[in-house]
Amino acid sequence: MSVTFTRFAETIHCKEDKRVVSVTVKLLLGDCTGTVYFTDIQAQEGDRLTGYTINTETMLQKFREGGVIVPTRFYNGVVRSGETVILFNLGSTSAGLDCHIYPIQNMAAGSIQLSQGAGAHRVKFKEAASPGDTLSLLASTRQCLKNGNPTDKEGFFQYTASGDSKHVVKLEDRKSARLLFEFQEMQEGSERP
C-alpha cells in the first residue's frame, strides 16, 4: 500500500481583536475513494516561541539525489519596501531557514519583518538597523543576531515548506536591504528505533 502525505498551511484571520477561545477543524471530502489520514495539526502565533517541529515518528536526514547529499541551498536578492520571496525546497519535508538581512539604508526598530505565506509565523527584529549591519535569524542554531551578537526579536524562527515556500519580507517604506536565505533540504529517514 502506498501512502502519500500532503502538507497544507493556512492562515486564520480574526475579524475582531478579541481572544480566541476555541478553534474547530472539520475535514470535508467529496467525490473521492480510499483512506484519508489527517495528522499533525499545529496552530501558531502569539508571544511565545514555538518554532518549526518535525514529525516524531520518523528521523530526518539531509536530502539526497542519487544517494549523494544535496548541498545547502542559497537564495539571495534585494528587496525594497516589501516583497514575497519564493524559495524552492526540493526536499520532501520542511526545513529550518537561516535568514540574513543587510540593510542598505537606516531602518527604524521593528520595521524589518519576515513571515510565511499570507503572513503567518511572523517575526520582527526589535532593534534599529544601519548600513553595514547584519541581522541574522538562524533556525539552525536557534539564534537571532545583530552583527554576530545576540539581539531581541518578536516572533518565530522561519522554515521552508516542501515545494514552493512563500516568504513575505517587509522593510521600512521606500528602503532596501540585501537578503541571503539558506537551508539544508531534508527528507524522511528511517523509523525511530
mmCIF file of N, CA and C in Angstrom, residues 37-139:
data_model
loop_
_atom_site.group_PDB
_atom_site.id
_atom_site.type_symbol
_atom_site.label_atom_id
_atom_site.label_comp_id
_atom_site.label_asym_id
_atom_site.label_seq_id
_atom_site.Cartn_x
_atom_site.Cartn_y
_atom_site.Cartn_z
ATOM 1 N N TYR A 37 -5.827 10.032 5.909
ATOM 2 C CA TYR A 37 -5.272 10.241 7.237
ATOM 3 C C TYR A 37 -5.128 11.740 7.461
ATOM 4 N N PHE A 38 -5.580 12.246 8.577
ATOM 5 C CA PHE A 38 -5.485 13.661 8.935
ATOM 6 C C PHE A 38 -4.634 13.727 10.197
ATOM 7 N N THR A 39 -3.421 14.269 10.089
ATOM 8 C CA THR A 39 -2.489 14.253 11.221
ATOM 9 C C THR A 39 -1.824 15.608 11.410
ATOM 10 N N ASP A 40 -1.178 15.775 12.529
ATOM 11 C CA ASP A 40 -0.244 16.866 12.797
ATOM 12 C C ASP A 40 -0.797 18.259 12.563
ATOM 13 N N ILE A 41 -1.885 18.598 13.227
ATOM 14 C CA ILE A 41 -2.381 19.961 13.136
ATOM 15 C C ILE A 41 -1.598 20.818 14.132
ATOM 16 N N GLN A 42 -1.216 22.003 13.703
ATOM 17 C CA GLN A 42 -0.419 22.890 14.542
ATOM 18 C C GLN A 42 -0.885 24.323 14.315
ATOM 19 N N ALA A 43 -1.264 25.004 15.393
ATOM 20 C CA ALA A 43 -1.655 26.405 15.307
ATOM 21 C C ALA A 43 -0.580 27.234 15.990
ATOM 22 N N GLN A 44 -0.126 28.305 15.345
ATOM 23 C CA GLN A 44 0.942 29.120 15.903
ATOM 24 C C GLN A 44 0.638 30.597 15.763
ATOM 25 N N GLU A 45 1.039 31.363 16.689
ATOM 26 C CA GLU A 45 1.080 32.824 16.750
ATOM 27 C C GLU A 45 1.237 33.179 18.217
ATOM 28 N N GLY A 46 1.116 34.429 18.536
ATOM 29 C CA GLY A 46 1.237 34.843 19.926
ATOM 30 C C GLY A 46 2.631 35.279 20.272
ATOM 31 N N ASP A 47 2.906 35.392 21.559
ATOM 32 C CA ASP A 47 4.179 35.957 22.005
ATOM 33 C C ASP A 47 5.154 34.914 22.550
ATOM 34 N N ARG A 48 4.908 33.631 22.315
ATOM 35 C CA ARG A 48 5.799 32.579 22.792
ATOM 36 C C ARG A 48 6.397 31.829 21.610
ATOM 37 N N LEU A 49 7.704 31.566 21.675
ATOM 38 C CA LEU A 49 8.402 30.862 20.615
ATOM 39 C C LEU A 49 7.970 29.403 20.578
ATOM 40 N N THR A 50 7.570 28.933 19.409
ATOM 41 C CA THR A 50 7.327 27.505 19.224
ATOM 42 C C THR A 50 8.186 26.958 18.107
ATOM 43 N N GLY A 51 8.475 27.784 17.095
ATOM 44 C CA GLY A 51 9.347 27.356 16.011
ATOM 45 C C GLY A 51 8.751 26.234 15.197
ATOM 46 N N TYR A 52 9.530 25.673 14.297
ATOM 47 C CA TYR A 52 9.035 24.572 13.480
ATOM 48 C C TYR A 52 9.314 23.272 14.225
ATOM 49 N N THR A 53 8.494 22.260 13.990
ATOM 50 C CA THR A 53 8.676 20.963 14.634
ATOM 51 C C THR A 53 8.619 19.876 13.574
ATOM 52 N N ILE A 54 9.242 18.769 13.853
ATOM 53 C CA ILE A 54 9.223 17.653 12.916
ATOM 54 C C ILE A 54 8.322 16.555 13.447
ATOM 55 N N ASN A 55 7.854 15.699 12.571
ATOM 56 C CA ASN A 55 7.078 14.542 12.964
ATOM 57 C C ASN A 55 7.988 13.613 13.760
ATOM 58 N N THR A 56 7.537 13.169 14.921
ATOM 59 C CA THR A 56 8.401 12.365 15.790
ATOM 60 C C THR A 56 8.455 10.894 15.407
ATOM 61 N N GLU A 57 7.669 10.472 14.413
ATOM 62 C CA GLU A 57 7.679 9.064 14.042
ATOM 63 C C GLU A 57 8.824 8.699 13.114
ATOM 64 N N THR A 58 9.379 9.663 12.435
ATOM 65 C CA THR A 58 10.500 9.368 11.543
ATOM 66 C C THR A 58 11.646 10.306 11.849
ATOM 67 N N MET A 59 12.832 9.837 11.614
ATOM 68 C CA MET A 59 14.015 10.676 11.743
ATOM 69 C C MET A 59 14.219 11.368 10.402
ATOM 70 N N LEU A 60 14.713 12.584 10.433
ATOM 71 C CA LEU A 60 15.005 13.284 9.195
ATOM 72 C C LEU A 60 16.474 13.105 8.834
ATOM 73 N N GLN A 61 16.730 13.164 7.555
ATOM 74 C CA GLN A 61 18.099 13.133 7.083
ATOM 75 C C GLN A 61 18.229 14.157 5.959
ATOM 76 N N LYS A 62 19.447 14.547 5.663
ATOM 77 C CA LYS A 62 19.684 15.505 4.595
ATOM 78 C C LYS A 62 19.210 14.925 3.269
ATOM 79 N N PHE A 63 18.600 15.790 2.468
ATOM 80 C CA PHE A 63 18.042 15.389 1.177
ATOM 81 C C PHE A 63 19.150 14.868 0.263
ATOM 82 N N ARG A 64 18.841 13.779 -0.424
ATOM 83 C CA ARG A 64 19.808 13.137 -1.309
ATOM 84 C C ARG A 64 19.254 13.011 -2.720
ATOM 85 N N GLU A 65 20.127 13.140 -3.684
ATOM 86 C CA GLU A 65 19.815 12.850 -5.080
ATOM 87 C C GLU A 65 20.854 11.850 -5.559
ATOM 88 N N GLY A 66 20.385 10.710 -6.033
ATOM 89 C CA GLY A 66 21.306 9.664 -6.475
ATOM 90 C C GLY A 66 22.197 9.180 -5.347
ATOM 91 N N GLY A 67 21.694 9.212 -4.115
ATOM 92 C CA GLY A 67 22.453 8.754 -2.957
ATOM 93 C C GLY A 67 23.447 9.772 -2.418
ATOM 94 N N VAL A 68 23.567 10.939 -3.062
ATOM 95 C CA VAL A 68 24.522 11.973 -2.648
ATOM 96 C C VAL A 68 23.765 13.118 -1.973
ATOM 97 N N ILE A 69 24.261 13.565 -0.821
ATOM 98 C CA ILE A 69 23.625 14.666 -0.095
ATOM 99 C C ILE A 69 23.687 15.940 -0.931
ATOM 100 N N VAL A 70 22.528 16.575 -1.088
ATOM 101 C CA VAL A 70 22.450 17.831 -1.830
ATOM 102 C C VAL A 70 23.034 18.936 -0.952
ATOM 103 N N PRO A 71 23.914 19.780 -1.496
ATOM 104 C CA PRO A 71 24.491 20.854 -0.676
ATOM 105 C C PRO A 71 23.440 21.854 -0.203
ATOM 106 N N THR A 72 23.807 22.640 0.783
ATOM 107 C CA THR A 72 22.940 23.695 1.308
ATOM 108 C C THR A 72 22.513 24.599 0.157
ATOM 109 N N ARG A 73 21.237 25.001 0.157
ATOM 110 C CA ARG A 73 20.707 25.908 -0.871
ATOM 111 C C ARG A 73 20.860 27.351 -0.397
ATOM 112 N N PHE A 74 21.223 28.231 -1.312
ATOM 113 C CA PHE A 74 21.367 29.665 -1.026
ATOM 114 C C PHE A 74 20.515 30.440 -2.014
ATOM 115 N N TYR A 75 19.739 31.390 -1.508
ATOM 116 C CA TYR A 75 18.960 32.298 -2.348
ATOM 117 C C TYR A 75 19.259 33.714 -1.872
ATOM 118 N N ASN A 76 19.544 34.612 -2.810
ATOM 119 C CA ASN A 76 19.801 35.989 -2.403
ATOM 120 C C ASN A 76 19.075 36.952 -3.326
ATOM 121 N N GLY A 77 18.961 38.195 -2.869
ATOM 122 C CA GLY A 77 18.280 39.202 -3.666
ATOM 123 C C GLY A 77 18.267 40.532 -2.938
ATOM 124 N N VAL A 78 17.589 41.488 -3.531
ATOM 125 C CA VAL A 78 17.423 42.811 -2.934
ATOM 126 C C VAL A 78 15.928 43.099 -2.870
ATOM 127 N N VAL A 79 15.473 43.599 -1.722
ATOM 128 C CA VAL A 79 14.065 43.937 -1.534
ATOM 129 C C VAL A 79 13.959 45.412 -1.201
ATOM 130 N N ARG A 80 12.981 46.076 -1.811
ATOM 131 C CA ARG A 80 12.688 47.483 -1.497
ATOM 132 C C ARG A 80 11.268 47.547 -0.953
ATOM 133 N N SER A 81 11.098 48.074 0.233
ATOM 134 C CA SER A 81 9.817 48.208 0.949
ATOM 135 C C SER A 81 9.248 46.851 1.356
ATOM 136 N N GLY A 82 8.991 45.967 0.427
ATOM 137 C CA GLY A 82 8.452 44.652 0.754
ATOM 138 C C GLY A 82 8.218 43.817 -0.482
ATOM 139 N N GLU A 83 8.384 42.519 -0.338
ATOM 140 C CA GLU A 83 8.192 41.576 -1.443
ATOM 141 C C GLU A 83 7.843 40.207 -0.877
ATOM 142 N N THR A 84 7.248 39.389 -1.738
ATOM 143 C CA THR A 84 7.077 37.978 -1.425
ATOM 144 C C THR A 84 8.172 37.225 -2.166
ATOM 145 N N VAL A 85 8.981 36.498 -1.424
ATOM 146 C CA VAL A 85 10.090 35.736 -1.982
ATOM 147 C C VAL A 85 9.680 34.263 -1.994
ATOM 148 N N ILE A 86 9.881 33.603 -3.115
ATOM 149 C CA ILE A 86 9.539 32.182 -3.210
ATOM 150 C C ILE A 86 10.818 31.362 -3.265
ATOM 151 N N LEU A 87 10.950 30.443 -2.312
ATOM 152 C CA LEU A 87 12.098 29.544 -2.262
ATOM 153 C C LEU A 87 11.652 28.171 -2.740
ATOM 154 N N PHE A 88 12.500 27.512 -3.489
ATOM 155 C CA PHE A 88 12.179 26.180 -3.983
ATOM 156 C C PHE A 88 12.899 25.150 -3.120
ATOM 157 N N ASN A 89 12.128 24.448 -2.301
ATOM 158 C CA ASN A 89 12.652 23.414 -1.417
ATOM 159 C C ASN A 89 12.305 22.071 -2.047
ATOM 160 N N LEU A 90 13.298 21.414 -2.639
ATOM 161 C CA LEU A 90 13.070 20.149 -3.322
ATOM 162 C C LEU A 90 13.039 18.966 -2.362
ATOM 163 N N GLY A 91 13.352 19.199 -1.088
ATOM 164 C CA GLY A 91 13.274 18.135 -0.096
ATOM 165 C C GLY A 91 11.834 17.682 0.084
ATOM 166 N N SER A 92 11.637 16.569 0.777
ATOM 167 C CA SER A 92 10.290 16.010 0.928
ATOM 168 C C SER A 92 9.597 16.481 2.204
ATOM 169 N N THR A 93 10.234 17.374 2.969
ATOM 170 C CA THR A 93 9.621 17.881 4.192
ATOM 171 C C THR A 93 10.157 19.276 4.495
ATOM 172 N N SER A 94 9.582 19.920 5.484
ATOM 173 C CA SER A 94 10.020 21.268 5.865
ATOM 174 C C SER A 94 11.447 21.243 6.396
ATOM 175 N N ALA A 95 12.100 22.398 6.294
ATOM 176 C CA ALA A 95 13.467 22.526 6.792
ATOM 177 C C ALA A 95 13.643 23.903 7.422
ATOM 178 N N GLY A 96 14.466 23.995 8.461
ATOM 179 C CA GLY A 96 14.744 25.281 9.096
ATOM 180 C C GLY A 96 15.417 26.233 8.117
ATOM 181 N N LEU A 97 15.095 27.529 8.229
ATOM 182 C CA LEU A 97 15.602 28.541 7.310
ATOM 183 C C LEU A 97 16.468 29.536 8.075
ATOM 184 N N ASP A 98 17.674 29.762 7.583
ATOM 185 C CA ASP A 98 18.557 30.801 8.126
ATOM 186 C C ASP A 98 18.422 32.038 7.237
ATOM 187 N N CYS A 99 18.107 33.181 7.850
ATOM 188 C CA CYS A 99 17.853 34.428 7.111
ATOM 189 C C CYS A 99 18.889 35.470 7.524
ATOM 190 N N HIS A 100 19.534 36.082 6.542
ATOM 191 C CA HIS A 100 20.496 37.163 6.788
ATOM 192 C C HIS A 100 19.996 38.396 6.041
ATOM 193 N N ILE A 101 19.918 39.524 6.737
ATOM 194 C CA ILE A 101 19.427 40.768 6.149
ATOM 195 C C ILE A 101 20.506 41.826 6.307
ATOM 196 N N TYR A 102 20.831 42.497 5.196
ATOM 197 C CA TYR A 102 21.870 43.514 5.157
ATOM 198 C C TYR A 102 21.232 44.839 4.724
ATOM 199 N N PRO A 103 20.840 45.712 5.676
ATOM 200 C CA PRO A 103 20.182 46.972 5.317
ATOM 201 C C PRO A 103 21.083 47.858 4.449
ATOM 202 N N ILE A 104 20.470 48.506 3.458
ATOM 203 C CA ILE A 104 21.186 49.445 2.598
ATOM 204 C C ILE A 104 21.004 50.874 3.116
ATOM 205 N N GLN A 105 19.878 51.136 3.799
ATOM 206 C CA GLN A 105 19.628 52.424 4.456
ATOM 207 C C GLN A 105 19.314 52.184 5.930
ATOM 208 N N ASN A 106 19.315 53.243 6.724
ATOM 209 C CA ASN A 106 18.899 53.151 8.128
ATOM 210 C C ASN A 106 17.440 52.718 8.185
ATOM 211 N N MET A 107 17.124 51.844 9.149
ATOM 212 C CA MET A 107 15.748 51.389 9.336
ATOM 213 C C MET A 107 15.403 51.428 10.812
ATOM 214 N N ALA A 108 14.188 51.874 11.095
ATOM 215 C CA ALA A 108 13.712 52.026 12.471
ATOM 216 C C ALA A 108 13.538 50.675 13.146
ATOM 217 N N ALA A 109 13.584 50.686 14.469
ATOM 218 C CA ALA A 109 13.331 49.474 15.250
ATOM 219 C C ALA A 109 11.950 48.930 14.905
ATOM 220 N N GLY A 110 11.864 47.633 14.694
ATOM 221 C CA GLY A 110 10.596 46.986 14.404
ATOM 222 C C GLY A 110 10.127 47.087 12.967
ATOM 223 N N SER A 111 10.889 47.739 12.107
ATOM 224 C CA SER A 111 10.431 47.922 10.721
ATOM 225 C C SER A 111 10.818 46.769 9.800
ATOM 226 N N ILE A 112 11.657 45.850 10.256
ATOM 227 C CA ILE A 112 12.063 44.702 9.438
ATOM 228 C C ILE A 112 11.313 43.475 9.948
ATOM 229 N N GLN A 113 10.517 42.867 9.045
ATOM 230 C CA GLN A 113 9.701 41.715 9.421
ATOM 231 C C GLN A 113 9.772 40.633 8.357
ATOM 232 N N LEU A 114 9.646 39.389 8.798
ATOM 233 C CA LEU A 114 9.546 38.227 7.909
ATOM 234 C C LEU A 114 8.321 37.432 8.319
ATOM 235 N N SER A 115 7.685 36.773 7.358
ATOM 236 C CA SER A 115 6.578 35.875 7.684
ATOM 237 C C SER A 115 6.419 34.847 6.571
ATOM 238 N N GLN A 116 5.581 33.854 6.832
ATOM 239 C CA GLN A 116 5.316 32.788 5.880
ATOM 240 C C GLN A 116 4.040 33.095 5.101
ATOM 241 N N GLY A 117 3.974 32.686 3.857
ATOM 242 C CA GLY A 117 2.751 32.714 3.058
ATOM 243 C C GLY A 117 1.959 33.999 3.147
ATOM 244 N N ALA A 118 0.782 33.928 3.768
ATOM 245 C CA ALA A 118 -0.122 35.076 3.853
ATOM 246 C C ALA A 118 0.098 35.877 5.127
ATOM 247 N N GLY A 119 1.208 35.668 5.816
ATOM 248 C CA GLY A 119 1.528 36.465 6.996
ATOM 249 C C GLY A 119 1.632 35.688 8.294
ATOM 250 N N ALA A 120 1.550 34.383 8.246
ATOM 251 C CA ALA A 120 1.667 33.573 9.459
ATOM 252 C C ALA A 120 3.133 33.424 9.863
ATOM 253 N N HIS A 121 3.348 32.955 11.041
ATOM 254 C CA HIS A 121 4.694 32.653 11.535
ATOM 255 C C HIS A 121 5.595 33.899 11.460
ATOM 256 N N ARG A 122 5.051 35.038 11.846
ATOM 257 C CA ARG A 122 5.712 36.346 11.701
ATOM 258 C C ARG A 122 6.825 36.539 12.731
ATOM 259 N N VAL A 123 7.867 37.246 12.304
ATOM 260 C CA VAL A 123 8.942 37.655 13.203
ATOM 261 C C VAL A 123 9.297 39.106 12.889
ATOM 262 N N LYS A 124 9.631 39.845 13.951
ATOM 263 C CA LYS A 124 10.012 41.252 13.812
ATOM 264 C C LYS A 124 11.321 41.463 14.563
ATOM 265 N N PHE A 125 12.286 42.128 13.900
ATOM 266 C CA PHE A 125 13.542 42.486 14.567
ATOM 267 C C PHE A 125 13.282 43.744 15.397
ATOM 268 N N LYS A 126 13.592 43.701 16.687
ATOM 269 C CA LYS A 126 13.232 44.791 17.593
ATOM 270 C C LYS A 126 14.168 45.992 17.522
ATOM 271 N N GLU A 127 15.407 45.792 17.085
ATOM 272 C CA GLU A 127 16.378 46.889 17.072
ATOM 273 C C GLU A 127 16.408 47.609 15.725
ATOM 274 N N ALA A 128 16.809 48.875 15.763
ATOM 275 C CA ALA A 128 17.047 49.637 14.535
ATOM 276 C C ALA A 128 18.263 49.039 13.830
ATOM 277 N N ALA A 129 18.359 49.283 12.528
ATOM 278 C CA ALA A 129 19.485 48.758 11.748
ATOM 279 C C ALA A 129 20.027 49.839 10.833
ATOM 280 N N SER A 130 21.319 49.754 10.551
ATOM 281 C CA SER A 130 22.012 50.739 9.708
ATOM 282 C C SER A 130 22.777 50.026 8.606
ATOM 283 N N PRO A 131 23.179 50.766 7.553
ATOM 284 C CA PRO A 131 24.036 50.151 6.537
ATOM 285 C C PRO A 131 25.291 49.585 7.199
ATOM 286 N N GLY A 132 25.710 48.409 6.774
ATOM 287 C CA GLY A 132 26.862 47.753 7.383
ATOM 288 C C GLY A 132 26.469 46.743 8.449
ATOM 289 N N ASP A 133 25.223 46.819 8.956
ATOM 290 C CA ASP A 133 24.743 45.841 9.934
ATOM 291 C C ASP A 133 24.358 44.545 9.232
ATOM 292 N N THR A 134 24.441 43.457 9.978
ATOM 293 C CA THR A 134 23.945 42.169 9.518
ATOM 294 C C THR A 134 22.971 41.651 10.559
ATOM 295 N N LEU A 135 21.717 41.449 10.160
ATOM 296 C CA LEU A 135 20.722 40.828 11.031
ATOM 297 C C LEU A 135 20.575 39.383 10.593
ATOM 298 N N SER A 136 20.720 38.451 11.541
ATOM 299 C CA SER A 136 20.643 37.028 11.218
ATOM 300 C C SER A 136 19.622 36.344 12.111
ATOM 301 N N LEU A 137 18.689 35.653 11.494
ATOM 302 C CA LEU A 137 17.701 34.841 12.202
ATOM 303 C C LEU A 137 17.983 33.404 11.805
ATOM 304 N N LEU A 138 18.541 32.633 12.721
ATOM 305 C CA LEU A 138 19.090 31.316 12.388
ATOM 306 C C LEU A 138 18.274 30.195 13.021
ATOM 307 N N ALA A 139 17.438 29.538 12.224
ATOM 308 C CA ALA A 139 16.675 28.396 12.719
ATOM 309 C C ALA A 139 17.616 27.235 13.049
#
